[in-house]
Tab-separated table of C-alpha atoms in Angstrom:
chain	number	residue	atom	x	y	z
A	1	MET	CA	-12.887	6.720	-25.333
A	2	LYS	CA	-11.041	3.557	-26.827
A	3	ARG	CA	-7.501	5.808	-27.099
A	4	LYS	CA	-8.413	6.246	-23.167
A	5	VAL	CA	-8.766	3.092	-22.615
A	6	LEU	CA	-5.852	1.882	-24.264
A	7	ILE	CA	-3.402	4.522	-22.721
A	8	ALA	CA	-4.938	3.363	-18.857
A	9	THR	CA	-4.362	-0.214	-19.999
A	10	LEU	CA	-0.730	0.630	-20.952
A	11	ILE	CA	0.261	2.134	-18.057
A	12	ILE	CA	-1.148	-0.842	-16.015
A	13	ALA	CA	0.524	-3.191	-17.994
A	14	SER	CA	3.628	-0.693	-17.775
A	15	ILE	CA	3.540	-0.678	-13.555
A	16	THR	CA	3.016	-4.442	-13.787
A	17	TYR	CA	6.228	-4.832	-15.911
A	18	ILE	CA	8.328	-2.762	-13.760
A	19	THR	CA	6.872	-4.809	-10.633
A	20	PHE	CA	7.519	-7.753	-12.582
A	21	VAL	CA	11.110	-6.891	-13.511
A	22	PHE	CA	11.889	-6.016	-9.601
A	23	LEU	CA	10.365	-8.875	-8.712
A	24	ASN	CA	12.715	-11.085	-10.921
A	25	SER	CA	15.967	-8.960	-10.497
A	26	LYS	CA	19.334	-10.820	-10.000
A	27	GLU	CA	20.256	-8.415	-7.432
A	28	ASP	CA	20.604	-9.314	-4.137
A	29	PHE	CA	18.360	-6.983	-2.035
A	30	ALA	CA	14.687	-5.963	-2.420
A	31	LEU	CA	13.337	-3.470	-0.050
A	32	LEU	CA	9.726	-2.907	0.614
A	33	ASN	CA	7.784	-0.861	2.577
A	34	ASP	CA	3.842	-0.386	1.736
A	35	VAL	CA	3.293	-1.417	4.913
A	36	ASP	CA	0.060	0.808	6.140
A	37	SER	CA	0.488	2.333	9.427
A	38	GLU	CA	2.975	0.132	10.825
A	39	GLU	CA	6.615	1.229	10.791
A	40	ILE	CA	7.999	-1.852	9.620
A	41	LEU	CA	10.972	-2.315	7.109
A	42	LEU	CA	11.093	-5.680	5.308
A	43	ILE	CA	14.294	-6.365	3.753
A	44	ASN	CA	15.050	-8.897	1.104
A	45	ASP	CA	18.350	-10.774	0.394
A	46	LYS	CA	17.931	-12.945	-2.483
A	47	LYS	CA	21.363	-13.925	-2.359
A	48	SER	CA	21.692	-15.786	0.749
A	49	ASN	CA	17.418	-16.620	0.958
A	50	TYR	CA	16.338	-14.864	4.300
A	51	GLN	CA	14.928	-11.842	4.798
A	52	THR	CA	14.935	-9.624	7.876
A	53	ILE	CA	11.868	-7.832	9.526
A	54	LYS	CA	12.574	-4.600	11.036
A	55	ASP	CA	9.991	-3.246	13.257
A	56	LEU	CA	11.063	0.387	13.885
A	57	THR	CA	8.168	0.864	16.372
A	58	ASN	CA	8.936	-2.047	18.825
A	59	GLU	CA	12.720	-2.227	17.656
A	60	ILE	CA	12.093	-6.154	17.054
A	61	GLU	CA	14.589	-7.858	13.904
A	62	ILE	CA	13.750	-10.959	13.211
A	63	LYS	CA	14.916	-13.003	10.330
A	64	VAL	CA	12.377	-15.273	8.169
A	65	GLU	CA	13.348	-17.890	5.474
A	66	ASP	CA	10.617	-16.964	3.157
A	67	LEU	CA	10.942	-14.453	0.515
A	68	SER	CA	8.439	-12.046	0.011
A	69	PHE	CA	7.741	-9.417	-2.414
A	70	TYR	CA	4.225	-8.287	-1.821
A	71	GLY	CA	4.973	-6.019	1.569
A	72	VAL	CA	4.404	-6.901	5.349
A	73	ALA	CA	1.161	-6.368	7.538
A	74	LYS	CA	1.053	-7.069	11.497
A	75	ASP	CA	-1.778	-8.184	13.124
A	76	GLN	CA	-2.979	-7.606	16.817
A	77	LYS	CA	-1.631	-10.768	17.975
A	78	GLU	CA	1.826	-9.042	17.116
A	79	GLN	CA	2.230	-11.526	13.892
A	80	TYR	CA	3.798	-10.534	10.987
A	81	TRP	CA	2.221	-11.455	7.745
A	82	LEU	CA	3.413	-12.169	4.375
A	83	ILE	CA	3.007	-13.048	0.735
A	84	THR	CA	5.611	-15.323	-0.300
A	85	GLU	CA	6.705	-16.940	-3.461
A	86	GLY	CA	9.394	-19.914	-4.459
A	87	ASN	CA	9.910	-23.508	-5.029
A	88	ASN	CA	8.362	-25.981	-3.173
A	89	ASN	CA	9.542	-29.651	-4.042
A	90	ASN	CA	9.743	-28.210	-7.911
A	91	ASN	CA	6.306	-26.583	-7.659
A	92	TYR	CA	6.233	-22.955	-7.868
A	93	GLN	CA	4.041	-21.516	-5.056
A	94	ARG	CA	2.956	-18.689	-3.587
A	95	GLN	CA	1.601	-18.709	0.291
A	96	LEU	CA	0.062	-16.294	3.266
A	97	VAL	CA	2.324	-17.035	5.723
A	98	SER	CA	2.596	-15.770	9.236
A	99	TYR	CA	5.436	-15.586	11.592
A	100	ASN	CA	5.638	-14.790	15.348
A	101	PHE	CA	7.569	-11.651	17.218
A	102	LYS	CA	10.365	-14.504	17.794
A	103	GLY	CA	10.381	-15.536	14.022
A	104	LYS	CA	8.504	-18.758	14.307
A	105	LYS	CA	6.376	-19.564	11.591
A	106	ILE	CA	2.811	-20.042	12.520
A	107	HIS	CA	0.409	-19.908	9.437
A	108	GLU	CA	1.009	-21.179	6.063
A	109	ILE	CA	-1.833	-21.381	3.535
A	110	ASN	CA	-0.891	-21.648	-0.301
A	111	LEU	CA	-2.602	-19.488	-2.758
A	112	GLN	CA	-4.439	-19.894	-5.648
A	113	GLU	CA	-3.050	-18.713	-9.127
A	114	GLU	CA	-3.892	-15.117	-9.011
A	115	ILE	CA	-1.290	-12.815	-8.374
A	116	PRO	CA	-1.395	-11.375	-4.768
A	117	ASN	CA	-1.013	-7.236	-4.737
A	118	GLU	CA	-1.428	-5.852	-1.289
A	119	ILE	CA	-1.723	-6.851	2.099
A	120	LYS	CA	-2.922	-5.700	5.376
A	121	ALA	CA	-3.862	-6.144	8.688
A	122	ILE	CA	-6.815	-3.746	10.205
A	123	ASP	CA	-8.576	-5.447	13.541
A	124	ASN	CA	-8.741	-8.711	13.895
A	125	THR	CA	-9.143	-9.286	9.744
A	126	ILE	CA	-6.308	-10.099	7.370
A	127	LEU	CA	-6.859	-8.624	4.137
A	128	LEU	CA	-5.494	-8.842	0.818
A	129	SER	CA	-5.997	-7.859	-2.431
A	130	VAL	CA	-5.354	-10.298	-5.786
A	131	ILE	CA	-5.278	-9.834	-9.339
A	132	SER	CA	-7.592	-12.497	-11.236
A	133	ASN	CA	-7.504	-11.071	-14.723
A	134	ALA	CA	-7.028	-7.836	-16.180
A	135	ASN	CA	-10.355	-6.179	-15.136
A	136	LYS	CA	-11.226	-8.086	-12.264
A	137	ASN	CA	-9.808	-8.425	-9.106
A	138	ARG	CA	-10.838	-10.049	-5.611
A	139	LEU	CA	-10.348	-8.880	-1.687
A	140	TYR	CA	-9.881	-11.793	0.441
A	141	LEU	CA	-10.685	-11.760	4.223
A	142	TYR	CA	-8.894	-14.120	6.690
A	143	ASP	CA	-9.407	-14.342	10.477
A	144	THR	CA	-5.821	-14.192	12.519
A	145	ASN	CA	-6.158	-17.950	12.739
A	146	ALA	CA	-5.797	-17.726	8.769
A	147	ASN	CA	-9.309	-18.940	8.318
A	148	LEU	CA	-10.918	-17.276	5.297
A	149	LEU	CA	-13.905	-15.163	6.072
A	150	GLU	CA	-14.831	-13.406	2.473
A	151	LYS	CA	-14.034	-13.637	-0.669
A	152	VAL	CA	-14.983	-10.388	-2.874
A	153	GLU	CA	-14.666	-9.625	-6.636
A	154	MET	CA	-14.658	-6.221	-8.098
A	155	ASN	CA	-14.519	-4.797	-11.982
A	156	GLY	CA	-10.976	-3.167	-11.824
A	157	TYR	CA	-7.832	-2.919	-10.278
A	158	ILE	CA	-7.775	-2.467	-6.626
A	159	TRP	CA	-5.566	0.286	-5.784
A	160	ASP	CA	-6.214	0.872	-1.641
A	161	PHE	CA	-8.675	-0.721	0.675
A	162	GLN	CA	-9.485	0.065	4.646
A	163	LYS	CA	-11.797	-1.487	7.069
A	164	GLU	CA	-13.736	0.237	9.455
A	165	SER	CA	-15.832	-2.191	11.744
A	166	SER	CA	-17.981	-4.078	9.384
A	167	MET	CA	-17.628	-1.935	6.638
A	168	ILE	CA	-14.522	-2.391	4.035
A	169	PHE	CA	-14.143	0.414	1.885
A	170	ILE	CA	-12.344	-0.210	-1.547
A	171	ALA	CA	-10.749	2.016	-3.769
A	172	VAL	CA	-10.699	0.632	-7.464
A	173	HIS	CA	-9.810	1.901	-11.293
A	174	ASP	CA	-11.812	0.230	-13.490
A	175	THR	CA	-9.528	-0.294	-16.441
A	176	VAL	CA	-12.190	-0.829	-19.342
A	177	LYS	CA	-14.255	2.034	-18.375
A	178	ASN	CA	-11.441	4.407	-17.039
A	179	ILE	CA	-13.351	5.654	-14.241
A	180	GLY	CA	-12.308	5.754	-10.313
A	181	LYS	CA	-14.794	3.960	-7.991
A	182	LEU	CA	-15.564	3.222	-4.704
A	183	TYR	CA	-16.906	-0.014	-3.663
A	184	VAL	CA	-17.968	-0.631	0.278
A	185	TYR	CA	-18.660	-4.105	1.287
A	186	ASN	CA	-20.936	-4.665	4.349
A	187	MET	CA	-19.564	-7.927	6.431
A	188	LYS	CA	-22.508	-8.571	8.004
A	189	ASN	CA	-25.216	-8.624	5.378
A	190	LYS	CA	-22.437	-9.209	2.770
A	191	GLU	CA	-23.729	-6.341	0.645
A	192	LEU	CA	-21.259	-5.007	-2.105
A	193	LYS	CA	-22.407	-1.488	-3.075
A	194	GLU	CA	-20.534	0.621	-5.975
A	195	ARG	CA	-20.339	4.066	-6.198
A	196	VAL	CA	-18.556	5.802	-9.331
A	197	LEU	CA	-16.091	8.627	-7.900
A	198	VAL	CA	-14.395	10.448	-10.984
A	199	GLU	CA	-13.482	10.130	-14.765
A	200	GLN	CA	-9.928	9.243	-15.888
A	201	PHE	CA	-8.663	9.336	-12.759
A	202	ALA	CA	-7.428	6.021	-10.792
A	203	PRO	CA	-8.131	6.460	-6.647
A	204	VAL	CA	-4.412	5.314	-5.578
A	205	SER	CA	-4.809	5.426	-2.061
A	206	PHE	CA	-7.153	6.920	1.320
A	207	TYR	CA	-7.640	7.590	4.795
A	208	MET	CA	-10.823	8.134	6.749
A	209	ASP	CA	-11.306	9.743	9.887
A	210	ASP	CA	-14.281	9.783	12.443
A	211	ARG	CA	-14.665	13.300	13.063
B	1	MET	CA	-20.487	5.951	10.941
B	2	ILE	CA	-19.561	9.528	11.086
B	3	GLY	CA	-16.454	11.334	9.442
B	4	LYS	CA	-14.951	11.393	5.924
B	5	ILE	CA	-13.177	9.695	3.114
B	6	TYR	CA	-9.919	11.079	2.103
B	7	ILE	CA	-9.381	9.773	-1.343
B	8	THR	CA	-6.338	10.143	-3.569
B	9	ASN	CA	-6.527	10.137	-7.097
B	10	TYR	CA	-3.875	10.794	-9.937
B	11	HIS	CA	-4.553	11.178	-13.481
B	12	LEU	CA	-2.918	8.272	-15.488
B	13	GLU	CA	-2.111	9.832	-18.513
B	14	ASP	CA	0.146	12.902	-18.325
B	15	ASN	CA	1.563	15.267	-15.533
B	16	GLN	CA	-1.410	17.054	-14.525
B	17	ASN	CA	-2.465	17.874	-11.030
B	18	GLY	CA	-3.743	15.535	-8.830
B	19	LYS	CA	-6.841	15.275	-6.947
B	20	LEU	CA	-8.144	15.186	-3.432
B	21	LEU	CA	-11.691	13.590	-2.815
B	22	ILE	CA	-13.231	14.301	0.284
B	23	ILE	CA	-16.296	12.105	0.714
B	24	SER	CA	-18.844	12.339	3.602
B	25	LYS	CA	-19.203	8.623	4.735
B	26	ASN	CA	-22.767	9.273	5.203
B	27	ASN	CA	-23.467	10.375	2.069
B	28	LEU	CA	-21.086	9.038	-0.655
B	29	SER	CA	-22.585	11.416	-3.003
B	30	ASP	CA	-21.377	14.420	-1.114
B	31	ILE	CA	-17.658	14.644	-2.851
B	32	SER	CA	-15.518	17.591	-2.586
B	33	LEU	CA	-12.417	18.314	-4.615
B	34	LEU	CA	-9.178	19.698	-3.846
B	35	GLU	CA	-6.383	20.175	-6.477
B	36	THR	CA	-2.902	18.638	-5.422
B	37	ALA	CA	0.552	18.576	-6.970
B	38	PRO	CA	0.740	15.654	-9.555
B	39	TYR	CA	1.033	11.885	-8.580
B	40	PRO	CA	-0.685	11.988	-5.418
B	41	TYR	CA	0.529	8.600	-4.573
B	42	LYS	CA	-0.302	7.638	-0.550
B	43	ILE	CA	-2.336	9.553	1.910
B	44	PHE	CA	-1.946	9.105	5.696
B	45	SER	CA	-2.398	10.734	8.847
B	46	ILE	CA	-0.239	11.318	12.196
B	47	ASN	CA	-2.052	13.294	14.817
B	48	ASN	CA	-4.658	14.664	12.817
B	49	ASN	CA	-2.208	16.077	10.088
B	50	ILE	CA	-2.693	14.674	6.529
B	51	PHE	CA	-0.106	14.289	4.519
B	52	ILE	CA	-0.127	13.046	1.009
B	53	TYR	CA	3.132	11.755	-0.307
B	54	HIS	CA	3.914	12.321	-4.236
B	55	TYR	CA	5.026	9.513	-6.441
B	56	GLN	CA	6.845	10.822	-9.262
B	57	VAL	CA	5.975	8.492	-11.760
B	58	THR	CA	8.085	9.652	-14.973
B	59	SER	CA	11.345	9.887	-12.805
B	60	GLY	CA	11.102	7.156	-10.526
B	61	LYS	CA	11.644	9.632	-7.437
B	62	SER	CA	9.649	11.250	-5.210
B	63	THR	CA	10.711	14.877	-3.520
B	64	LEU	CA	7.499	16.093	-2.287
B	65	ILE	CA	4.846	15.519	0.554
B	66	THR	CA	2.022	18.077	0.881
B	67	LYS	CA	0.481	18.610	4.693
B	68	ILE	CA	-2.769	19.222	4.884
B	69	ASP	CA	-4.376	21.399	7.668
B	70	ASN	CA	-7.936	19.189	8.122
B	71	GLN	CA	-9.934	22.157	9.459
B	72	ASN	CA	-9.223	24.748	6.472
B	73	PHE	CA	-7.389	22.666	3.760
B	74	GLU	CA	-4.449	24.567	3.635
B	75	LYS	CA	-1.756	22.981	1.699
B	76	THR	CA	1.787	23.400	2.565
B	77	GLU	CA	4.351	21.197	0.351
B	78	ILE	CA	7.702	19.786	2.056
B	79	LYS	CA	10.268	19.455	-0.041
B	80	VAL	CA	11.869	15.940	0.650
B	81	PRO	CA	15.408	14.442	-0.480
B	82	ILE	CA	15.463	13.535	-3.701
B	83	ASN	CA	15.071	9.545	-4.648
B	84	SER	CA	13.747	9.365	-0.966
B	85	HIS	CA	10.841	6.633	0.055
B	86	LEU	CA	8.094	6.593	2.310
B	87	ILE	CA	7.038	4.472	5.462
B	88	GLN	CA	4.068	5.858	7.124
B	89	GLY	CA	3.845	4.769	10.580
B	90	ASN	CA	0.972	5.662	13.303
B	91	LYS	CA	3.354	8.288	15.094
B	92	ASN	CA	6.030	9.074	12.592
B	93	PHE	CA	6.992	8.735	8.984
B	94	TYR	CA	10.118	7.706	7.762
B	95	LEU	CA	12.214	9.009	4.728
B	96	LEU	CA	14.623	6.444	3.103
B	97	LYS	CA	17.330	7.241	0.852
B	98	LEU	CA	19.279	4.547	-0.693
B	99	GLU	CA	22.738	4.454	-0.871
B	100	LYS	CA	25.633	2.459	-2.333
B	101	ASP	CA	26.059	0.315	0.853
B	102	SER	CA	23.566	1.765	3.195
B	103	ILE	CA	19.947	2.836	3.752
B	104	LYS	CA	19.475	6.581	5.464
B	105	LEU	CA	16.648	6.516	7.502
B	106	GLU	CA	15.036	10.063	8.378
B	107	LYS	CA	12.433	9.657	11.293
B	108	ARG	CA	9.968	12.892	11.012
B	109	ASN	CA	7.141	13.521	13.624
B	110	ALA	CA	3.577	14.668	13.065
B	111	LYS	CA	4.925	18.150	11.911
B	112	ALA	CA	7.330	16.649	9.388
B	113	GLU	CA	10.374	17.787	11.915
B	114	ASN	CA	12.988	15.815	11.281
B	115	ILE	CA	13.638	13.990	14.623
B	116	LYS	CA	16.260	11.342	14.612
B	117	ASN	CA	18.766	9.891	11.443
B	118	ASP	CA	19.915	6.299	10.906
B	119	ILE	CA	21.870	4.668	8.610
B	120	ILE	CA	21.256	0.769	8.027
B	121	PRO	CA	24.495	-1.200	6.664
B	122	ILE	CA	23.955	-3.257	3.215
B	123	SER	CA	25.957	-5.132	1.469
B	124	SER	CA	24.549	-4.492	-1.999
B	125	PRO	CA	22.763	-2.058	-4.267
B	126	ILE	CA	19.019	-1.914	-3.166
B	127	TYR	CA	15.895	-1.778	-5.053
B	128	ILE	CA	12.823	-0.707	-4.009
B	129	ALA	CA	9.807	-2.918	-4.871
B	130	ASN	CA	5.897	-2.987	-4.461
B	131	PHE	CA	5.362	0.815	-5.089
């Protein structure tokens, strides 16, 4: 069992390291495409310090000054949400920012010390997963005006999450126990339920139908 | 709530087959299993067709997409260009292939048919991040 936990930990560490290397690459561009149901391409240009949001659905292309390494999400108000990082007055800072379709910055929130992992916009909610420590992750929920609605904490690495009505489904790999889990959070009564799915496998992505 | 939750699972230790878990939303203990090709990284649906994108961790390349009929769960494996990456959309999905001075963008419809090709010029090498 210890061996399996060690291997799982090493794999997570490798993924984190590879991501770190990518993020700190001296190359000019990075391309992000983890955008979840939105046909958006995000192209970073580190050299000239701008990036392009290319919305393939609406054929919109806007250039923004913030660099993002954590994906892009589009909400129902046609705002593009990015997690950015960089130096602001000599302070290293990660921020949650939004731009409208004309490329004007609308919201700007300073984030905590946690490492942002993935962002999605579903219905009128912006969902942001962060890594707090090795086996502790959080999901932050914001409204489209950038107000923090909820902070949900789970044991394990958050691989993916979805929202349906007031229910949020979160796929988690518990790296200590090496089990895949599904958390279900009810926004109405703020109840978090945990369901063990399968051992030794990481639940990496999911889709829900209503049939 | 009605319907099902489809979760891709991949084995973290070696190149074993992946699993697709099919779970009833009304009863989270009602779980069916479907074996898939290794490293089923991303699952998405277009026009009720379910697709699984396989991320080849060992090589860093993605070469396979599995299409699943959600009536009888019959699997069809679709080989896509080596080194291609995925953008999922609501009506289409895109395969990106990185070239030295461009990104080749291949647009595919819900039947996985290639319907459009684009080339986005770039001036420097591009690296995929956030996978």
